[in-house]
Amino acid sequence: MSLQPDQAIEVFYSYAHEDEKLRNELEKHLTLLERQGVITGWHDRKIGAGKEWQNEIDTHLDSSQIILLLVSANFIASDYCWDVEVKRAMERHEAKEARVIPIILDFVDWESAPFGRLQALPKSGKPAKKWGNRSDAFLNVAEGIRLVVKELAVKS
């Protein structure tokens, strides 16, 4: 499955900066999808010098077709993630403008969150840190995202 570069699905990473190492690890597991031109990933560390960070985040939050919520206690505790990114992500999900996918990184009470009714990854919402091998967890996430991308490509 290969899409033209202008057809690649934009993926937005919503995460707490304390979880940056885990985001980097997940991003590596999604590299093949990027190399194949299937997705383009975006997160706030890609904001260039001199750009207005809030405007850049808003722009990509509004243009991404897939929004990954990297769920941990850090994420739940982040006012910016919660008040801005989760709120906008769920608005876009409700309007069927984007697919929001919770990625459960660590043990945290998330089932009653606004995104708690959404199917999470890794499978069964088992936190990535609970897997014997974190690469297995992120492989499961990558496979799940590949399926979502295929679904979205068929609809467009």
mmCIF file with all atom_site columns, C-alpha atoms in Angstrom:
data_model
loop_
_atom_site.group_PDB
_atom_site.id
_atom_site.type_symbol
_atom_site.label_atom_id
_atom_site.label_alt_id
_atom_site.label_comp_id
_atom_site.label_asym_id
_atom_site.label_entity_id
_atom_site.label_seq_id
_atom_site.pdbx_PDB_ins_code
_atom_site.Cartn_x
_atom_site.Cartn_y
_atom_site.Cartn_z
_atom_site.occupancy
_atom_site.B_iso_or_equiv
_atom_site.pdbx_formal_charge
_atom_site.auth_seq_id
_atom_site.auth_comp_id
_atom_site.auth_asym_id
_atom_site.auth_atom_id
_atom_site.pdbx_PDB_model_num
ATOM 1   C CA . MET A 1 1   ? 0.000   0.000  0.000  1.00 0.00 ? 1   MET A CA 1
ATOM 2   C CA . SER A 1 2   ? 1.533   3.269  -1.126 1.00 0.00 ? 2   SER A CA 1
ATOM 3   C CA . LEU A 1 3   ? -0.122  6.639  -1.429 1.00 0.00 ? 3   LEU A CA 1
ATOM 4   C CA . GLN A 1 4   ? 1.120   9.673  -3.319 1.00 0.00 ? 4   GLN A CA 1
ATOM 5   C CA . PRO A 1 5   ? 2.950   12.167 -1.030 1.00 0.00 ? 5   PRO A CA 1
ATOM 6   C CA . ASP A 1 6   ? 0.024   14.606 -1.225 1.00 0.00 ? 6   ASP A CA 1
ATOM 7   C CA . GLN A 1 7   ? -2.297  11.738 -0.253 1.00 0.00 ? 7   GLN A CA 1
ATOM 8   C CA . ALA A 1 8   ? -0.320  10.616 2.798  1.00 0.00 ? 8   ALA A CA 1
ATOM 9   C CA . ILE A 1 9   ? -2.402  10.600 5.969  1.00 0.00 ? 9   ILE A CA 1
ATOM 10  C CA . GLU A 1 10  ? -1.208  13.185 8.483  1.00 0.00 ? 10  GLU A CA 1
ATOM 11  C CA . VAL A 1 11  ? -0.774  11.790 11.998 1.00 0.00 ? 11  VAL A CA 1
ATOM 12  C CA . PHE A 1 12  ? -0.710  14.160 14.990 1.00 0.00 ? 12  PHE A CA 1
ATOM 13  C CA . TYR A 1 13  ? 1.034   13.027 18.177 1.00 0.00 ? 13  TYR A CA 1
ATOM 14  C CA . SER A 1 14  ? -0.589  14.474 21.299 1.00 0.00 ? 14  SER A CA 1
ATOM 15  C CA . TYR A 1 15  ? 1.670   13.667 24.252 1.00 0.00 ? 15  TYR A CA 1
ATOM 16  C CA . ALA A 1 16  ? 3.145   15.046 27.455 1.00 0.00 ? 16  ALA A CA 1
ATOM 17  C CA . HIS A 1 17  ? 6.778   16.073 27.107 1.00 0.00 ? 17  HIS A CA 1
ATOM 18  C CA . GLU A 1 18  ? 7.691   13.737 29.978 1.00 0.00 ? 18  GLU A CA 1
ATOM 19  C CA . ASP A 1 19  ? 6.753   10.898 27.587 1.00 0.00 ? 19  ASP A CA 1
ATOM 20  C CA . GLU A 1 20  ? 8.965   12.106 24.744 1.00 0.00 ? 20  GLU A CA 1
ATOM 21  C CA . LYS A 1 21  ? 11.193  8.995  24.836 1.00 0.00 ? 21  LYS A CA 1
ATOM 22  C CA . LEU A 1 22  ? 8.141   6.766  24.381 1.00 0.00 ? 22  LEU A CA 1
ATOM 23  C CA . ARG A 1 23  ? 6.866   8.995  21.566 1.00 0.00 ? 23  ARG A CA 1
ATOM 24  C CA . ASN A 1 24  ? 10.252  8.692  19.861 1.00 0.00 ? 24  ASN A CA 1
ATOM 25  C CA . GLU A 1 25  ? 10.136  4.918  20.243 1.00 0.00 ? 25  GLU A CA 1
ATOM 26  C CA . LEU A 1 26  ? 6.628   4.736  18.782 1.00 0.00 ? 26  LEU A CA 1
ATOM 27  C CA . GLU A 1 27  ? 7.647   7.051  15.953 1.00 0.00 ? 27  GLU A CA 1
ATOM 28  C CA . LYS A 1 28  ? 10.457  4.638  14.991 1.00 0.00 ? 28  LYS A CA 1
ATOM 29  C CA . HIS A 1 29  ? 7.903   1.836  14.716 1.00 0.00 ? 29  HIS A CA 1
ATOM 30  C CA . LEU A 1 30  ? 5.835   3.980  12.338 1.00 0.00 ? 30  LEU A CA 1
ATOM 31  C CA . THR A 1 31  ? 8.832   4.821  10.132 1.00 0.00 ? 31  THR A CA 1
ATOM 32  C CA . LEU A 1 32  ? 8.009   2.180  7.519  1.00 0.00 ? 32  LEU A CA 1
ATOM 33  C CA . LEU A 1 33  ? 4.573   3.743  7.017  1.00 0.00 ? 33  LEU A CA 1
ATOM 34  C CA . GLU A 1 34  ? 6.312   7.105  6.513  1.00 0.00 ? 34  GLU A CA 1
ATOM 35  C CA . ARG A 1 35  ? 8.923   5.651  4.123  1.00 0.00 ? 35  ARG A CA 1
ATOM 36  C CA . GLN A 1 36  ? 6.106   4.094  2.097  1.00 0.00 ? 36  GLN A CA 1
ATOM 37  C CA . GLY A 1 37  ? 4.407   7.490  1.806  1.00 0.00 ? 37  GLY A CA 1
ATOM 38  C CA . VAL A 1 38  ? 1.371   6.244  3.706  1.00 0.00 ? 38  VAL A CA 1
ATOM 39  C CA . ILE A 1 39  ? 1.594   8.662  6.645  1.00 0.00 ? 39  ILE A CA 1
ATOM 40  C CA . THR A 1 40  ? 3.376   11.830 7.666  1.00 0.00 ? 40  THR A CA 1
ATOM 41  C CA . GLY A 1 41  ? 3.878   12.300 11.380 1.00 0.00 ? 41  GLY A CA 1
ATOM 42  C CA . TRP A 1 42  ? 3.760   15.623 13.197 1.00 0.00 ? 42  TRP A CA 1
ATOM 43  C CA . HIS A 1 43  ? 4.410   16.681 16.791 1.00 0.00 ? 43  HIS A CA 1
ATOM 44  C CA . ASP A 1 44  ? 5.370   19.911 18.507 1.00 0.00 ? 44  ASP A CA 1
ATOM 45  C CA . ARG A 1 45  ? 9.123   19.193 18.356 1.00 0.00 ? 45  ARG A CA 1
ATOM 46  C CA . LYS A 1 46  ? 8.871   19.848 14.590 1.00 0.00 ? 46  LYS A CA 1
ATOM 47  C CA . ILE A 1 47  ? 7.995   23.520 15.136 1.00 0.00 ? 47  ILE A CA 1
ATOM 48  C CA . GLY A 1 48  ? 10.681  25.619 13.477 1.00 0.00 ? 48  GLY A CA 1
ATOM 49  C CA . ALA A 1 49  ? 12.505  28.497 15.116 1.00 0.00 ? 49  ALA A CA 1
ATOM 50  C CA . GLY A 1 50  ? 10.578  31.749 14.949 1.00 0.00 ? 50  GLY A CA 1
ATOM 51  C CA . LYS A 1 51  ? 7.219   30.089 14.343 1.00 0.00 ? 51  LYS A CA 1
ATOM 52  C CA . GLU A 1 52  ? 4.275   30.682 16.664 1.00 0.00 ? 52  GLU A CA 1
ATOM 53  C CA . TRP A 1 53  ? 3.993   27.365 18.512 1.00 0.00 ? 53  TRP A CA 1
ATOM 54  C CA . GLN A 1 54  ? 0.296   27.582 19.378 1.00 0.00 ? 54  GLN A CA 1
ATOM 55  C CA . ASN A 1 55  ? -0.642  28.438 15.804 1.00 0.00 ? 55  ASN A CA 1
ATOM 56  C CA . GLU A 1 56  ? 1.466   25.534 14.493 1.00 0.00 ? 56  GLU A CA 1
ATOM 57  C CA . ILE A 1 57  ? -0.139  23.078 16.922 1.00 0.00 ? 57  ILE A CA 1
ATOM 58  C CA . ASP A 1 58  ? -3.646  24.320 16.082 1.00 0.00 ? 58  ASP A CA 1
ATOM 59  C CA . THR A 1 59  ? -2.954  24.083 12.341 1.00 0.00 ? 59  THR A CA 1
ATOM 60  C CA . HIS A 1 60  ? -1.748  20.479 12.531 1.00 0.00 ? 60  HIS A CA 1
ATOM 61  C CA . LEU A 1 61  ? -4.402  19.463 15.043 1.00 0.00 ? 61  LEU A CA 1
ATOM 62  C CA . ASP A 1 62  ? -6.976  20.710 12.520 1.00 0.00 ? 62  ASP A CA 1
ATOM 63  C CA . SER A 1 63  ? -5.353  19.172 9.423  1.00 0.00 ? 63  SER A CA 1
ATOM 64  C CA . SER A 1 64  ? -4.444  15.696 10.699 1.00 0.00 ? 64  SER A CA 1
ATOM 65  C CA . GLN A 1 65  ? -6.672  12.791 9.766  1.00 0.00 ? 65  GLN A CA 1
ATOM 66  C CA . ILE A 1 66  ? -5.375  10.635 12.632 1.00 0.00 ? 66  ILE A CA 1
ATOM 67  C CA . ILE A 1 67  ? -4.753  11.997 16.124 1.00 0.00 ? 67  ILE A CA 1
ATOM 68  C CA . LEU A 1 68  ? -2.808  9.774  18.498 1.00 0.00 ? 68  LEU A CA 1
ATOM 69  C CA . LEU A 1 69  ? -3.351  10.456 22.199 1.00 0.00 ? 69  LEU A CA 1
ATOM 70  C CA . LEU A 1 70  ? -0.331  9.022  24.032 1.00 0.00 ? 70  LEU A CA 1
ATOM 71  C CA . VAL A 1 71  ? -2.056  8.290  27.335 1.00 0.00 ? 71  VAL A CA 1
ATOM 72  C CA . SER A 1 72  ? -0.165  8.244  30.618 1.00 0.00 ? 72  SER A CA 1
ATOM 73  C CA . ALA A 1 73  ? -0.476  9.933  33.998 1.00 0.00 ? 73  ALA A CA 1
ATOM 74  C CA . ASN A 1 74  ? 1.693   12.725 32.551 1.00 0.00 ? 74  ASN A CA 1
ATOM 75  C CA . PHE A 1 75  ? -0.749  13.163 29.654 1.00 0.00 ? 75  PHE A CA 1
ATOM 76  C CA . ILE A 1 76  ? -3.819  13.232 31.913 1.00 0.00 ? 76  ILE A CA 1
ATOM 77  C CA . ALA A 1 77  ? -2.076  15.756 34.214 1.00 0.00 ? 77  ALA A CA 1
ATOM 78  C CA . SER A 1 78  ? -1.064  18.076 31.359 1.00 0.00 ? 78  SER A CA 1
ATOM 79  C CA . ASP A 1 79  ? -3.445  21.034 31.208 1.00 0.00 ? 79  ASP A CA 1
ATOM 80  C CA . TYR A 1 80  ? -2.460  21.764 27.602 1.00 0.00 ? 80  TYR A CA 1
ATOM 81  C CA . CYS A 1 81  ? -2.977  18.184 26.420 1.00 0.00 ? 81  CYS A CA 1
ATOM 82  C CA . TRP A 1 82  ? -6.287  17.943 28.257 1.00 0.00 ? 82  TRP A CA 1
ATOM 83  C CA . ASP A 1 83  ? -7.802  21.408 27.748 1.00 0.00 ? 83  ASP A CA 1
ATOM 84  C CA . VAL A 1 84  ? -6.612  22.059 24.201 1.00 0.00 ? 84  VAL A CA 1
ATOM 85  C CA . GLU A 1 85  ? -5.549  18.923 22.361 1.00 0.00 ? 85  GLU A CA 1
ATOM 86  C CA . VAL A 1 86  ? -8.001  16.353 23.757 1.00 0.00 ? 86  VAL A CA 1
ATOM 87  C CA . LYS A 1 87  ? -10.868 18.833 23.506 1.00 0.00 ? 87  LYS A CA 1
ATOM 88  C CA . ARG A 1 88  ? -10.145 19.674 19.849 1.00 0.00 ? 88  ARG A CA 1
ATOM 89  C CA . ALA A 1 89  ? -9.373  16.059 18.944 1.00 0.00 ? 89  ALA A CA 1
ATOM 90  C CA . MET A 1 90  ? -12.696 14.875 20.305 1.00 0.00 ? 90  MET A CA 1
ATOM 91  C CA . GLU A 1 91  ? -14.555 17.693 18.518 1.00 0.00 ? 91  GLU A CA 1
ATOM 92  C CA . ARG A 1 92  ? -12.997 16.590 15.241 1.00 0.00 ? 92  ARG A CA 1
ATOM 93  C CA . HIS A 1 93  ? -13.718 12.930 16.055 1.00 0.00 ? 93  HIS A CA 1
ATOM 94  C CA . GLU A 1 94  ? -17.394 13.688 16.768 1.00 0.00 ? 94  GLU A CA 1
ATOM 95  C CA . ALA A 1 95  ? -17.620 15.612 13.468 1.00 0.00 ? 95  ALA A CA 1
ATOM 96  C CA . LYS A 1 96  ? -16.032 12.594 11.706 1.00 0.00 ? 96  LYS A CA 1
ATOM 97  C CA . GLU A 1 97  ? -13.179 14.816 10.495 1.00 0.00 ? 97  GLU A CA 1
ATOM 98  C CA . ALA A 1 98  ? -10.438 12.777 12.173 1.00 0.00 ? 98  ALA A CA 1
ATOM 99  C CA . ARG A 1 99  ? -9.869  9.408  13.782 1.00 0.00 ? 99  ARG A CA 1
ATOM 100 C CA . VAL A 1 100 ? -8.721  9.681  17.391 1.00 0.00 ? 100 VAL A CA 1
ATOM 101 C CA . ILE A 1 101 ? -6.744  6.710  18.685 1.00 0.00 ? 101 ILE A CA 1
ATOM 102 C CA . PRO A 1 102 ? -5.733  6.472  22.337 1.00 0.00 ? 102 PRO A CA 1
ATOM 103 C CA . ILE A 1 103 ? -2.320  4.818  22.680 1.00 0.00 ? 103 ILE A CA 1
ATOM 104 C CA . ILE A 1 104 ? -2.047  3.548  26.252 1.00 0.00 ? 104 ILE A CA 1
ATOM 105 C CA . LEU A 1 105 ? 1.536   3.999  27.401 1.00 0.00 ? 105 LEU A CA 1
ATOM 106 C CA . ASP A 1 106 ? 1.235   3.329  31.114 1.00 0.00 ? 106 ASP A CA 1
ATOM 107 C CA . PHE A 1 107 ? -1.219  2.376  33.834 1.00 0.00 ? 107 PHE A CA 1
ATOM 108 C CA . VAL A 1 108 ? -3.621  5.247  34.418 1.00 0.00 ? 108 VAL A CA 1
ATOM 109 C CA . ASP A 1 109 ? -7.349  5.693  34.993 1.00 0.00 ? 109 ASP A CA 1
ATOM 110 C CA . TRP A 1 110 ? -8.420  6.642  31.458 1.00 0.00 ? 110 TRP A CA 1
ATOM 111 C CA . GLU A 1 111 ? -11.607 4.702  30.776 1.00 0.00 ? 111 GLU A CA 1
ATOM 112 C CA . SER A 1 112 ? -13.875 7.536  32.020 1.00 0.00 ? 112 SER A CA 1
ATOM 113 C CA . ALA A 1 113 ? -12.006 10.186 29.974 1.00 0.00 ? 113 ALA A CA 1
ATOM 114 C CA . PRO A 1 114 ? -13.745 11.738 26.934 1.00 0.00 ? 114 PRO A CA 1
ATOM 115 C CA . PHE A 1 115 ? -11.802 9.286  24.735 1.00 0.00 ? 115 PHE A CA 1
ATOM 116 C CA . GLY A 1 116 ? -12.487 6.316  27.031 1.00 0.00 ? 116 GLY A CA 1
ATOM 117 C CA . ARG A 1 117 ? -15.151 4.895  24.727 1.00 0.00 ? 117 ARG A CA 1
ATOM 118 C CA . LEU A 1 118 ? -12.735 4.707  21.791 1.00 0.00 ? 118 LEU A CA 1
ATOM 119 C CA . GLN A 1 119 ? -10.900 1.516  20.897 1.00 0.00 ? 119 GLN A CA 1
ATOM 120 C CA . ALA A 1 120 ? -7.363  1.937  22.165 1.00 0.00 ? 120 ALA A CA 1
ATOM 121 C CA . LEU A 1 121 ? -4.048  0.489  21.129 1.00 0.00 ? 121 LEU A CA 1
ATOM 122 C CA . PRO A 1 122 ? -2.114  -1.667 21.926 1.00 0.00 ? 122 PRO A CA 1
ATOM 123 C CA . LYS A 1 123 ? -4.779  -4.345 21.747 1.00 0.00 ? 123 LYS A CA 1
ATOM 124 C CA . SER A 1 124 ? -7.197  -4.561 24.643 1.00 0.00 ? 124 SER A CA 1
ATOM 125 C CA . GLY A 1 125 ? -5.882  -1.242 25.942 1.00 0.00 ? 125 GLY A CA 1
ATOM 126 C CA . LYS A 1 126 ? -3.009  -3.076 27.630 1.00 0.00 ? 126 LYS A CA 1
ATOM 127 C CA . PRO A 1 127 ? -0.402  -0.421 28.515 1.00 0.00 ? 127 PRO A CA 1
ATOM 128 C CA . ALA A 1 128 ? 2.766   -0.546 26.393 1.00 0.00 ? 128 ALA A CA 1
ATOM 129 C CA . LYS A 1 129 ? 4.832   -0.671 29.591 1.00 0.00 ? 129 LYS A CA 1
ATOM 130 C CA . LYS A 1 130 ? 3.028   -3.883 30.669 1.00 0.00 ? 130 LYS A CA 1
ATOM 131 C CA . TRP A 1 131 ? 4.092   -5.823 27.585 1.00 0.00 ? 131 TRP A CA 1
ATOM 132 C CA . GLY A 1 132 ? 7.098   -8.073 28.183 1.00 0.00 ? 132 GLY A CA 1
ATOM 133 C CA . ASN A 1 133 ? 8.768   -6.422 25.215 1.00 0.00 ? 133 ASN A CA 1
ATOM 134 C CA . ARG A 1 134 ? 7.822   -2.826 24.442 1.00 0.00 ? 134 ARG A CA 1
ATOM 135 C CA . SER A 1 135 ? 8.690   -3.392 20.774 1.00 0.00 ? 135 SER A CA 1
ATOM 136 C CA . ASP A 1 136 ? 5.873   -5.967 20.648 1.00 0.00 ? 136 ASP A CA 1
ATOM 137 C CA . ALA A 1 137 ? 3.480   -3.333 21.988 1.00 0.00 ? 137 ALA A CA 1
ATOM 138 C CA . PHE A 1 138 ? 4.565   -0.715 19.455 1.00 0.00 ? 138 PHE A CA 1
ATOM 139 C CA . LEU A 1 139 ? 4.440   -3.275 16.634 1.00 0.00 ? 139 LEU A CA 1
ATOM 140 C CA . ASN A 1 140 ? 0.824   -3.923 17.622 1.00 0.00 ? 140 ASN A CA 1
ATOM 141 C CA . VAL A 1 141 ? 0.179   -0.163 17.538 1.00 0.00 ? 141 VAL A CA 1
ATOM 142 C CA . ALA A 1 142 ? 1.841   0.186  14.110 1.00 0.00 ? 142 ALA A CA 1
ATOM 143 C CA . GLU A 1 143 ? -0.249  -2.681 12.723 1.00 0.00 ? 143 GLU A CA 1
ATOM 144 C CA . GLY A 1 144 ? -3.405  -1.070 14.132 1.00 0.00 ? 144 GLY A CA 1
ATOM 145 C CA . ILE A 1 145 ? -2.544  2.288  12.590 1.00 0.00 ? 145 ILE A CA 1
ATOM 146 C CA . ARG A 1 146 ? -1.807  0.634  9.232  1.00 0.00 ? 146 ARG A CA 1
ATOM 147 C CA . LEU A 1 147 ? -5.340  -0.847 9.302  1.00 0.00 ? 147 LEU A CA 1
ATOM 148 C CA . VAL A 1 148 ? -6.868  2.555  10.098 1.00 0.00 ? 148 VAL A CA 1
ATOM 149 C CA . VAL A 1 149 ? -4.901  4.168  7.259  1.00 0.00 ? 149 VAL A CA 1
ATOM 150 C CA . LYS A 1 150 ? -6.185  1.516  4.843  1.00 0.00 ? 150 LYS A CA 1
ATOM 151 C CA . GLU A 1 151 ? -9.744  2.202  6.024  1.00 0.00 ? 151 GLU A CA 1
ATOM 152 C CA . LEU A 1 152 ? -9.340  5.953  5.578  1.00 0.00 ? 152 LEU A CA 1
ATOM 153 C CA . ALA A 1 153 ? -7.730  5.522  2.135  1.00 0.00 ? 153 ALA A CA 1
ATOM 154 C CA . VAL A 1 154 ? -10.725 3.480  0.931  1.00 0.00 ? 154 VAL A CA 1
ATOM 155 C CA . LYS A 1 155 ? -13.152 6.196  2.129  1.00 0.00 ? 155 LYS A CA 1
ATOM 156 C CA . SER A 1 156 ? -11.353 9.007  0.322  1.00 0.00 ? 156 SER A CA 1
#
